[in-house]
CSV table of C-alpha atoms and ligand atoms in Angstrom, one decimal:
chain,number,residue,atom,x,y,z
A,1,MET,CA,-42.7,-52.6,-102.1
A,2,GLU,CA,-39.9,-50.2,-101.3
A,3,VAL,CA,-36.0,-49.9,-101.1
A,4,ARG,CA,-33.3,-47.8,-100.5
A,5,ILE,CA,-30.8,-46.8,-102.5
A,6,ASN,CA,-28.1,-44.3,-101.2
A,7,ASN,CA,-30.4,-41.4,-100.7
A,8,SER,CA,-33.0,-42.2,-102.7
A,9,ILE,CA,-36.2,-44.3,-102.9
A,10,LEU,CA,-37.4,-46.8,-105.4
A,11,ALA,CA,-41.0,-48.1,-105.1
A,12,LEU,CA,-43.0,-50.7,-107.0
A,13,VAL,CA,-46.8,-49.8,-106.7
A,14,GLU,CA,-49.9,-51.0,-108.8
A,15,GLY,CA,-51.7,-48.5,-110.4
A,16,ASP,CA,-52.1,-46.3,-112.8
A,17,ILE,CA,-49.4,-43.7,-114.2
A,18,THR,CA,-51.5,-40.9,-115.1
A,19,ARG,CA,-52.4,-40.3,-111.6
A,20,GLU,CA,-49.3,-40.0,-110.2
A,21,GLU,CA,-47.9,-37.2,-108.3
A,22,THR,CA,-44.5,-37.4,-108.7
A,23,ASP,CA,-42.7,-34.3,-110.6
A,24,ALA,CA,-42.4,-36.2,-114.4
A,25,ILE,CA,-43.9,-39.7,-115.7
A,26,VAL,CA,-42.9,-41.4,-118.2
A,27,ASN,CA,-44.4,-42.3,-121.0
A,28,ALA,CA,-44.1,-45.8,-123.4
A,29,ALA,CA,-44.5,-43.6,-127.3
A,30,ASN,CA,-44.2,-44.6,-130.3
A,31,SER,CA,-41.7,-43.1,-132.3
A,32,ARG,CA,-43.9,-41.3,-134.6
A,33,LEU,CA,-44.6,-40.0,-130.9
A,34,ALA,CA,-48.5,-40.6,-132.7
A,35,GLY,CA,-50.1,-41.7,-129.0
A,36,GLY,CA,-51.6,-44.7,-129.7
A,37,GLY,CA,-53.3,-47.7,-127.1
A,38,GLY,CA,-52.2,-48.4,-123.6
A,39,VAL,CA,-50.1,-46.1,-121.2
A,40,ASP,CA,-49.2,-43.7,-124.0
A,41,GLY,CA,-53.4,-43.4,-124.6
A,42,ALA,CA,-54.2,-43.5,-121.4
A,43,ILE,CA,-51.8,-40.1,-120.2
A,44,HIS,CA,-52.9,-38.7,-123.3
A,45,ARG,CA,-56.8,-39.0,-122.1
A,46,ALA,CA,-56.2,-37.8,-119.1
A,47,GLY,CA,-53.5,-34.7,-119.4
A,48,GLY,CA,-55.7,-33.4,-122.4
A,49,PRO,CA,-54.4,-32.2,-126.1
A,50,SER,CA,-51.4,-29.6,-124.9
A,51,ILE,CA,-48.9,-32.8,-124.6
A,52,MET,CA,-50.0,-33.8,-128.3
A,53,GLN,CA,-49.1,-30.4,-129.6
A,54,GLU,CA,-46.2,-30.1,-128.0
A,55,CYS,CA,-45.6,-33.8,-128.9
A,56,ARG,CA,-46.7,-32.4,-132.5
A,57,LYS,CA,-43.4,-29.6,-132.4
A,58,ILE,CA,-40.4,-32.3,-131.8
A,59,GLY,CA,-41.8,-34.8,-134.6
A,60,ARG,CA,-40.2,-38.3,-133.5
A,61,CYS,CA,-38.3,-39.9,-131.6
A,62,PRO,CA,-36.1,-43.0,-132.2
A,63,THR,CA,-35.9,-45.8,-130.4
A,64,GLY,CA,-33.9,-46.0,-127.3
A,65,GLN,CA,-34.5,-42.3,-126.6
A,66,ALA,CA,-36.6,-39.9,-124.8
A,67,VAL,CA,-38.2,-36.1,-125.1
A,68,ILE,CA,-39.8,-34.0,-123.2
A,69,THR,CA,-43.3,-32.3,-122.3
A,70,THR,CA,-45.0,-30.2,-120.1
A,71,ALA,CA,-48.2,-32.2,-118.3
A,72,GLY,CA,-51.5,-30.4,-119.2
A,73,ASN,CA,-54.0,-31.7,-116.7
A,74,LEU,CA,-52.0,-34.4,-114.7
A,75,LYS,CA,-50.8,-33.5,-111.5
A,76,ALA,CA,-46.8,-34.5,-112.8
A,77,LYS,CA,-45.0,-31.0,-114.4
A,78,TYR,CA,-43.8,-33.0,-117.2
A,79,VAL,CA,-44.3,-36.1,-119.5
A,80,ILE,CA,-40.8,-38.2,-120.7
A,81,HIS,CA,-41.2,-40.1,-124.2
A,82,THR,CA,-39.6,-42.2,-124.5
A,83,VAL,CA,-39.4,-45.4,-127.1
A,84,GLY,CA,-38.6,-48.9,-126.2
A,85,PRO,CA,-37.9,-51.7,-128.6
A,86,VAL,CA,-40.8,-54.2,-130.0
A,87,TYR,CA,-39.3,-57.1,-128.3
A,88,GLN,CA,-38.3,-59.8,-131.6
A,89,GLY,CA,-36.8,-62.5,-129.7
A,90,GLY,CA,-34.3,-60.6,-127.4
A,91,THR,CA,-31.6,-60.6,-130.4
A,92,LYS,CA,-32.5,-57.6,-131.9
A,93,GLY,CA,-30.8,-55.5,-129.4
A,94,GLU,CA,-33.3,-55.2,-127.3
A,95,ALA,CA,-31.8,-55.5,-124.3
A,96,ALA,CA,-29.3,-52.2,-124.7
A,97,LEU,CA,-32.5,-50.5,-126.9
A,98,LEU,CA,-35.0,-51.0,-123.3
A,99,LYS,CA,-31.8,-50.2,-120.9
A,100,SER,CA,-31.2,-47.2,-122.7
A,101,ALA,CA,-34.7,-45.9,-122.7
A,102,HIS,CA,-34.4,-45.9,-119.2
A,103,LEU,CA,-31.4,-43.9,-119.1
A,104,GLU,CA,-32.4,-41.0,-121.2
A,105,SER,CA,-34.8,-41.0,-119.6
A,106,LEU,CA,-33.2,-40.4,-116.4
A,107,LYS,CA,-30.9,-38.2,-117.4
A,108,LEU,CA,-34.1,-35.6,-118.9
A,109,VAL,CA,-34.8,-35.9,-114.9
A,110,SER,CA,-31.3,-35.0,-113.9
A,111,ALA,CA,-31.6,-31.8,-117.2
A,112,LYS,CA,-34.6,-30.4,-115.9
A,113,LYS,CA,-33.6,-30.8,-111.9
A,114,LEU,CA,-36.4,-32.2,-110.5
A,115,LYS,CA,-36.8,-34.6,-107.4
A,116,SER,CA,-39.3,-38.4,-108.7
A,117,ALA,CA,-40.2,-39.9,-112.0
A,118,ALA,CA,-42.3,-42.2,-112.3
A,119,PHE,CA,-42.0,-45.1,-115.2
A,120,PRO,CA,-44.3,-48.0,-116.5
A,121,ALA,CA,-43.6,-51.6,-117.2
A,122,ILE,CA,-41.9,-49.8,-120.6
A,123,SER,CA,-42.3,-52.3,-123.9
A,124,THR,CA,-44.0,-55.1,-122.1
A,125,GLY,CA,-47.8,-54.3,-123.3
A,126,VAL,CA,-48.4,-54.2,-127.3
A,127,TYR,CA,-44.5,-54.0,-127.4
A,128,GLY,CA,-44.4,-57.8,-126.2
A,129,TYR,CA,-41.1,-57.5,-124.1
A,130,PRO,CA,-40.9,-60.3,-121.1
A,131,VAL,CA,-41.7,-58.9,-117.4
A,132,ASP,CA,-39.5,-61.0,-116.0
A,133,GLU,CA,-36.8,-59.4,-118.7
A,134,ALA,CA,-38.0,-56.2,-118.6
A,135,ALA,CA,-38.0,-55.8,-115.1
A,136,HIS,CA,-34.6,-57.6,-114.5
A,137,ILE,CA,-32.9,-54.1,-117.1
A,138,ALA,CA,-35.8,-51.4,-115.9
A,139,LEU,CA,-34.3,-51.7,-112.0
A,140,THR,CA,-31.3,-52.5,-112.2
A,141,THR,CA,-30.2,-49.3,-114.7
A,142,ILE,CA,-32.7,-47.4,-112.3
A,143,ILE,CA,-30.7,-48.8,-109.4
A,144,ASP,CA,-27.5,-47.8,-111.3
A,145,TYR,CA,-28.4,-44.8,-112.1
A,146,LEU,CA,-29.3,-43.8,-108.0
A,147,LYS,CA,-26.4,-44.3,-107.0
A,148,GLU,CA,-24.6,-42.1,-108.6
A,149,HIS,CA,-27.4,-39.4,-108.9
A,150,ALA,CA,-28.3,-38.8,-104.3
A,151,ASP,CA,-30.2,-35.4,-106.6
A,152,ILE,CA,-33.7,-37.3,-107.5
A,153,GLU,CA,-35.5,-38.9,-104.5
A,154,LEU,CA,-37.8,-41.0,-105.6
A,155,VAL,CA,-38.6,-43.2,-108.8
A,156,ARG,CA,-41.7,-45.0,-108.3
A,157,PHE,CA,-42.6,-48.0,-111.0
A,158,VAL,CA,-46.1,-47.7,-111.4
A,159,LEU,CA,-47.3,-51.2,-112.6
A,160,PHE,CA,-50.5,-51.8,-114.5
A,161,GLY,CA,-52.1,-55.3,-112.8
A,162,LEU,CA,-51.1,-57.1,-110.1
A,163,LYS,CA,-49.5,-60.1,-112.0
A,164,THR,CA,-46.5,-57.2,-113.3
A,165,TYR,CA,-46.3,-55.8,-109.8
A,166,GLU,CA,-45.9,-59.4,-108.4
A,167,ILE,CA,-42.9,-60.4,-111.1
A,168,PHE,CA,-41.3,-56.8,-110.7
A,169,ALA,CA,-41.3,-57.4,-106.9
A,170,ALA,CA,-39.9,-60.8,-107.0
A,171,GLU,CA,-37.0,-60.0,-109.4
A,172,LEU,CA,-36.2,-56.4,-107.8
A,173,LYS,CA,-35.7,-59.0,-104.6
A,174,LYS,CA,-33.3,-61.0,-107.0
A,175,ILE,CA,-32.0,-57.8,-106.8
A,176,ILE,CA,-31.8,-56.4,-103.7
B,1,ADP,P1,-45.5,-50.7,-124.9
B,1,ADP,O1,-46.3,-50.3,-126.5
B,1,ADP,O2,-44.5,-50.2,-124.7
B,1,ADP,O3,-45.1,-52.5,-124.9
B,1,ADP,P2,-48.1,-50.5,-123.4
B,1,ADP,O4,-48.7,-49.7,-123.4
B,1,ADP,O5,-48.5,-51.5,-124.6
B,1,ADP,O6,-46.8,-49.8,-123.8
B,1,ADP,O7,-47.9,-51.0,-122.6
B,1,ADP,C1,-46.9,-51.0,-121.2
B,1,ADP,C2,-46.9,-51.1,-119.8
B,1,ADP,O8,-47.8,-50.1,-119.4
B,1,ADP,C3,-48.0,-52.3,-119.9
B,1,ADP,O9,-47.5,-53.2,-118.6
B,1,ADP,C4,-49.0,-52.2,-119.6
B,1,ADP,O10,-50.1,-52.8,-118.7
B,1,ADP,C5,-49.3,-50.6,-118.5
B,1,ADP,N1,-50.0,-49.7,-118.5
B,1,ADP,C6,-51.3,-49.5,-119.7
B,1,ADP,N2,-51.8,-48.3,-119.8
B,1,ADP,C7,-51.5,-48.5,-118.0
B,1,ADP,C8,-51.6,-46.7,-116.9
B,1,ADP,N3,-52.2,-45.8,-116.9
B,1,ADP,N4,-51.0,-46.9,-115.6
B,1,ADP,C9,-49.8,-47.7,-115.8
B,1,ADP,N5,-49.6,-48.2,-116.5
B,1,ADP,C10,-50.1,-49.1,-117.6
């Protein structure tokens, strides 16, 4: 599914983010930037050890913030590592932190003057965020940003599995 936001395209696809050819891909990292399972493990496996070497130099990243490295063997030029919140029932500031994770990632896209970026469904795996709530926050944050930043041509959500894709698509239809 694809929608136009002023001059930009927002696309939802089902797939594996490590195969994306956007300028940057976003990693759902942990605050120690230590790698792990899920999308984080997949990105480090596919990208090779240079990404972890850069992560070690950076050290850590607080929840809701983002840092950027190059992308090793991946087709993307950069990996933006952001840390979404662990879902603890929704009353611990999770929504603001998830919004911030998306916003800080987008600010790095702008800072590097990149034209395109791909996001996974941050916090919806091991961190347990309900996919519909996470989709609403992710989509509204990115749509609002694209309205103000026409220099970003393309944002793709790369969703792992049909179920996650369908929930994101349903939320996007409610928003537009
Ligand atoms: P978090 O710890 O932020 O919850 P996870 O990696 O556990 O991060 O999950 C985030 C989302 O990324 C989940 O929807 C998961 O299914 C998805 N995911 C896992 N591997 C990939 C991949 N290769 N490409 C895109 N999404 C992926």
